[in-house]
CSV table of C-alpha atoms in Angstrom, one decimal:
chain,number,residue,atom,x,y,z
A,21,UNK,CA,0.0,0.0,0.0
A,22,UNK,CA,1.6,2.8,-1.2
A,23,UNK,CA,2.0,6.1,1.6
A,24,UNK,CA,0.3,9.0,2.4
A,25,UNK,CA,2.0,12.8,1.6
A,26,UNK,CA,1.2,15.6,3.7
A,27,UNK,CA,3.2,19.1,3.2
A,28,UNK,CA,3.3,21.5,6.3
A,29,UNK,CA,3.2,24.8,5.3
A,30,UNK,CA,3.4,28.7,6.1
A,31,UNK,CA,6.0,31.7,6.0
A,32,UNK,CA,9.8,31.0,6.8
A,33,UNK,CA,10.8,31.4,10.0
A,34,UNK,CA,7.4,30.1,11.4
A,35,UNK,CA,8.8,26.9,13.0
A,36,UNK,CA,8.0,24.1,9.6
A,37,UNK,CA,11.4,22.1,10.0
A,38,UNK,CA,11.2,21.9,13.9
A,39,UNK,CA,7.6,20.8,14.1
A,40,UNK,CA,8.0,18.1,10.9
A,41,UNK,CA,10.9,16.7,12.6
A,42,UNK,CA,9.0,16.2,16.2
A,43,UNK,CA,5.6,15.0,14.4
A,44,UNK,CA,7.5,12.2,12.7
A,45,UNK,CA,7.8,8.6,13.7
A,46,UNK,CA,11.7,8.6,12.0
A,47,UNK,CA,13.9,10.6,9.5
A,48,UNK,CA,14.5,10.1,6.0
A,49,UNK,CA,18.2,9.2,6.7
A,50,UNK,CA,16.8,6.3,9.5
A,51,UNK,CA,14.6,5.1,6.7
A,52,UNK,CA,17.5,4.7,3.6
A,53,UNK,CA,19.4,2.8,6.7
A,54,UNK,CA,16.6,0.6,7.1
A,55,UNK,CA,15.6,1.4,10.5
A,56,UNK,CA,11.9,1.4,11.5
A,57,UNK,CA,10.4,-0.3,8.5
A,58,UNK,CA,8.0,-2.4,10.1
A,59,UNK,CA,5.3,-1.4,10.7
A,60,UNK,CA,5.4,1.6,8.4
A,61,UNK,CA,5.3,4.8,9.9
A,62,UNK,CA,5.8,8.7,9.2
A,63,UNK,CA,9.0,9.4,7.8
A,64,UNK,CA,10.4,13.2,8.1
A,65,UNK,CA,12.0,14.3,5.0
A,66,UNK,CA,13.6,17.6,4.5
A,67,UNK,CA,12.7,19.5,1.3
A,68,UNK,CA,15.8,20.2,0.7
A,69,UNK,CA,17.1,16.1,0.8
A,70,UNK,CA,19.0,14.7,-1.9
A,71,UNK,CA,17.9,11.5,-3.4
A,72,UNK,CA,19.2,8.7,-1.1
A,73,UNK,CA,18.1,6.0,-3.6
A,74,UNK,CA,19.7,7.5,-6.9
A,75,UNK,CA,23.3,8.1,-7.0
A,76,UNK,CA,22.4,10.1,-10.3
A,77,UNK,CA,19.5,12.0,-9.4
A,78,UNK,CA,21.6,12.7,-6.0
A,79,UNK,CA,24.5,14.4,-8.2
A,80,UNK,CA,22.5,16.6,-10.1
A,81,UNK,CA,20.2,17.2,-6.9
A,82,UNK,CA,23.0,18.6,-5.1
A,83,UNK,CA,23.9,21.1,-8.4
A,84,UNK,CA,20.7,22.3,-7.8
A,85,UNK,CA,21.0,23.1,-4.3
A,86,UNK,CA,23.9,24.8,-5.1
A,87,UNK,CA,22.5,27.0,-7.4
A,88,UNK,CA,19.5,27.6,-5.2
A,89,UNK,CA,21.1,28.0,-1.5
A,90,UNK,CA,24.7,28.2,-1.6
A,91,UNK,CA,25.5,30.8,-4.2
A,92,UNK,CA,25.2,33.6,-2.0
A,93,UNK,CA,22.3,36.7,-2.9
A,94,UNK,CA,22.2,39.1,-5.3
A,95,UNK,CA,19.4,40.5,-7.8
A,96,UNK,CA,21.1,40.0,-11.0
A,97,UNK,CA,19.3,37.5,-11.6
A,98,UNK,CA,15.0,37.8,-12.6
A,99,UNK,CA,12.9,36.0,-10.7
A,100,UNK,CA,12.1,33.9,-13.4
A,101,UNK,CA,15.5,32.3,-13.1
A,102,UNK,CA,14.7,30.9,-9.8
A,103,UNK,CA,11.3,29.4,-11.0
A,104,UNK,CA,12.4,27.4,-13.1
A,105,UNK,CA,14.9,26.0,-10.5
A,106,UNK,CA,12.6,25.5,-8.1
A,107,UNK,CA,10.2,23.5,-10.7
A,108,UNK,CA,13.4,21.4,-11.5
A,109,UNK,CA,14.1,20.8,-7.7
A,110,UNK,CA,10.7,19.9,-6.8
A,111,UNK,CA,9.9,17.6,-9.5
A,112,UNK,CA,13.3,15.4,-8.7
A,113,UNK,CA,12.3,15.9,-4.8
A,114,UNK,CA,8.6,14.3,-5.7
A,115,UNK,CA,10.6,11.1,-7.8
A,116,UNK,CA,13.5,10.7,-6.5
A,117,UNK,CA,13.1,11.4,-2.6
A,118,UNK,CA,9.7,11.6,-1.9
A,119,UNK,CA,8.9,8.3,-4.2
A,120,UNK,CA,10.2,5.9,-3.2
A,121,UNK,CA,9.5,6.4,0.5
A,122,UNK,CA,5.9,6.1,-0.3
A,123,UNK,CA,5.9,3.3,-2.6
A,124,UNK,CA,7.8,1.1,0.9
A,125,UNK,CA,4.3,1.9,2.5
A,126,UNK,CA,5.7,4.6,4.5
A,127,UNK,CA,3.6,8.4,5.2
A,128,UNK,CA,5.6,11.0,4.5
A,129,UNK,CA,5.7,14.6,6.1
A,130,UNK,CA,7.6,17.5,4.9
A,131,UNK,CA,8.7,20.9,6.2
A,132,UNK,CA,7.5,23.1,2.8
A,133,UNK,CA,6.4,22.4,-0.3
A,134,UNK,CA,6.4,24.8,-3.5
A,135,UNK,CA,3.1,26.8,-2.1
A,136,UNK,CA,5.7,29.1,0.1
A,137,UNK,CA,7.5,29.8,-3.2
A,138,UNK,CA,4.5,30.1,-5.2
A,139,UNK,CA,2.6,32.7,-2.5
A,140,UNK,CA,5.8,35.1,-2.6
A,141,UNK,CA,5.7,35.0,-7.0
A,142,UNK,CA,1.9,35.2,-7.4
A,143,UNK,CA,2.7,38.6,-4.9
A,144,UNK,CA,4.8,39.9,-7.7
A,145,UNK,CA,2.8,39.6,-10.3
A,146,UNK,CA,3.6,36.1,-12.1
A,147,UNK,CA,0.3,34.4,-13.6
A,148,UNK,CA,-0.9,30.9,-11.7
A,149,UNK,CA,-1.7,29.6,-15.0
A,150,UNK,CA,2.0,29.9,-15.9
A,151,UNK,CA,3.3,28.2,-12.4
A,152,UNK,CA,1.3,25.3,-12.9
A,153,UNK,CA,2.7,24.8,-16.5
A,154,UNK,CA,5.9,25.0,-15.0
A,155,UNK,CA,5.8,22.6,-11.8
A,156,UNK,CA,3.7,20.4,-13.8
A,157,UNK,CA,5.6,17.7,-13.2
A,158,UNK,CA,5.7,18.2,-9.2
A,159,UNK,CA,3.9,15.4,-6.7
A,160,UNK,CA,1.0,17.1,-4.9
A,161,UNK,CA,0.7,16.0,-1.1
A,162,UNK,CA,-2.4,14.6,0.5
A,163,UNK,CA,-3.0,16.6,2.8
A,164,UNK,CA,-1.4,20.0,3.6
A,165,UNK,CA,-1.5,21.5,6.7
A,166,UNK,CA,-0.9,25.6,7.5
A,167,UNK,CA,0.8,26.9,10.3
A,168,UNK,CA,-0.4,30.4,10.8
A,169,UNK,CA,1.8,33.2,12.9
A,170,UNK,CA,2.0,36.1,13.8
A,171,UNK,CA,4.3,37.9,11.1
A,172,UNK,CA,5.6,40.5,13.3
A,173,UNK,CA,6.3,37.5,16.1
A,174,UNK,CA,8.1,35.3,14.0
A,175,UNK,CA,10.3,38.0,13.1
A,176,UNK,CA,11.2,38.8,17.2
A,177,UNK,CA,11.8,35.2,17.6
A,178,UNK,CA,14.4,35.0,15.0
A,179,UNK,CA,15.6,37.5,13.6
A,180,UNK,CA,18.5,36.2,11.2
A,181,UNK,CA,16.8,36.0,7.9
A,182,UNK,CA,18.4,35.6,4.6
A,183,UNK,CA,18.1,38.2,2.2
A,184,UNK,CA,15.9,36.7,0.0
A,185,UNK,CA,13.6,35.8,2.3
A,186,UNK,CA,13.5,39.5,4.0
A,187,UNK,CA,12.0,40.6,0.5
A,188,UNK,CA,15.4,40.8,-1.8
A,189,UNK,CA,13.7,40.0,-5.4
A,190,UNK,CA,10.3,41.9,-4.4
A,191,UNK,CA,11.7,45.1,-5.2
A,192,UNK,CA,12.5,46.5,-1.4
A,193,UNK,CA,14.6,49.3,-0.4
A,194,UNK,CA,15.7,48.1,2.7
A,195,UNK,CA,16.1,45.0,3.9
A,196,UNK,CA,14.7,44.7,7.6
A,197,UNK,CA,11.9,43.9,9.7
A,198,UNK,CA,9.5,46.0,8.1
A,199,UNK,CA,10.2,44.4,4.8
A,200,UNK,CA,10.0,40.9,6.5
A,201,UNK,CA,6.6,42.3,8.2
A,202,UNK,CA,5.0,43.3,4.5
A,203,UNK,CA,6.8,40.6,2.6
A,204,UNK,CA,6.0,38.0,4.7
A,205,UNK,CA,2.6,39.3,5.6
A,206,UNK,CA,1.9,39.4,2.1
A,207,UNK,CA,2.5,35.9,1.5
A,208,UNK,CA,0.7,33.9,4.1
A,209,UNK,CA,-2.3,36.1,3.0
A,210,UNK,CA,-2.4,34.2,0.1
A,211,UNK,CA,-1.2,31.0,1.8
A,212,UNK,CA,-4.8,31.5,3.9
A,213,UNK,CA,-6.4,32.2,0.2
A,214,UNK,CA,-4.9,28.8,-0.9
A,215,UNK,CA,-5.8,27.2,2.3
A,216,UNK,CA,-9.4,27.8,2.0
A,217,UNK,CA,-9.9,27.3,-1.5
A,218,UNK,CA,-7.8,23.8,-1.5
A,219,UNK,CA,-9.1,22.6,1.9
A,220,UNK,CA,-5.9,23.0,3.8
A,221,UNK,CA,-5.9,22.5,7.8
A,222,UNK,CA,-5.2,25.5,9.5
A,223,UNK,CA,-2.8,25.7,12.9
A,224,UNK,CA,-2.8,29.1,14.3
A,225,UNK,CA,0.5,29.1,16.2
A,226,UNK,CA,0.6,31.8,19.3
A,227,UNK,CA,3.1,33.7,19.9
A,228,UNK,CA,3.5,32.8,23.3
A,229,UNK,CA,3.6,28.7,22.7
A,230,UNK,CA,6.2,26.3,23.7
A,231,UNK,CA,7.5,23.8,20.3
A,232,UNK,CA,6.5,20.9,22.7
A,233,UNK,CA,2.8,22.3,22.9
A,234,UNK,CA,2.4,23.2,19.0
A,235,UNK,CA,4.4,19.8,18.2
A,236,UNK,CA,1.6,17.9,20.5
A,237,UNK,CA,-1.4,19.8,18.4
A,238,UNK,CA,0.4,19.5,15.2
A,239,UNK,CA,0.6,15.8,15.8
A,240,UNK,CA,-2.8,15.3,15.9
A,241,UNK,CA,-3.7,17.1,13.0
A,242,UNK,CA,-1.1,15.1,11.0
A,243,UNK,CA,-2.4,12.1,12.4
A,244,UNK,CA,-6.1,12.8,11.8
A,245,UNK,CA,-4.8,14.0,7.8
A,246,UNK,CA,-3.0,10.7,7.5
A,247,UNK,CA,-6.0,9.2,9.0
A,248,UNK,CA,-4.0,6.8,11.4
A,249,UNK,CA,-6.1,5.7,15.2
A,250,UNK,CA,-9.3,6.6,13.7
């Protein structure tokens, strides 16, 4: 029986990679080493893993990430440029990473999926018509669950945000809260548009929450998606 993909979601900095790791039965590294198979359970895979199971897909995976997280930041390049990076990434991610751990039986939850990406272009102006041409060929999860935050909050809690994610290819002066504030704020209000019109579950995260308490609610809703103990 082939797995179940859910996808959690919402603006960076809002907690995604903590909560997928603490919601998750095992990691995607325990899984390639064979620990945990039986019984299947919910395997945490990063979205940024490399292909474990395809030495060649692994190798041009990791050109990829190159390109897309360790080349530094700089607007020289158009957005467009970037799309079509992320399509390619996401479309190896779905077969070469994502894939096979679902076809061992095993549920699968991520920390992000392309709708983060995809809130930030449809913000600047790029046609939905066009994206979905372009990640075409990308696996869509199961289930997807929001994690809604206080911008402003999220911001205070962190504080060390890359460029690009403090607004660097949406035309900003400066580079700083306020454009993490707008920027950000911009994008999870068309996260929420996404979320009701594609039947998302929505988390509100408080600002005042522990991890352990939004990991323990978080689990449920996973759970309840992946419809396990019903």
């Amino acid at each position: 029986m082939t797995g179940r993909f859910v996808a959690l979601e919402g603006i960076d900095g809002v907690g995604k990679t903590t909560l997928a790791g603490r919601v998750a039965d095992l990691t995607y590294e325990q899984w390639l080493a064979g620990e945990g198979r039986e019984p299947p359970g919910v395997v945490f895979v990063s979205r940024r893993a490399r292909s474990g199971t395809s030495p060649f897909a692994a190798t041009l995976m990791e050109h990829l990430a190159q390109m897309l997280w360790h080349s530094g930041d700089s607007r020289d390049l158009e957005p467009a440029f970037w799309v079509t990076l992320q399509a390619s990434w996401f479309t190896a991610h779905s077969t070469c990473v994502i894939g096979p751990v679902l076809d061992s039986g095993h549920d699968v939850v991520v920390d992000g999926w392309y709708y983060k990406f995809w809130s930030k272009l449809l913000g600047q102006g790029f046609r939905r018509d066009d994206l979905e041409t372009v990640f075409a060929g990308v696996r869509e999860p199961d289930r997807v669950i929001l994690l809604d935050a206080d911008v402003a909050a999220v911001f205070d809690r962190r504080a060390d945000f890359r460029p690009t994610e403090l607004g660097l290819h949406a035309g900003y002066r400066g580079l700083d809260r306020d454009s993490f504030i707008d920027y950000q704020g911009r994008g999870l209000t068309v996260l929420r548009e996404m979320a009701r019109g594609l039947g998302w579950t929505t988390l509100t995260v408080t600002a005042g929450e522990t991890v352990p308490e939004t990991a323990d609610y978080a689990r449920t809703a996973l759970r309840k998606a992946l419809h396990r103990y019903a």
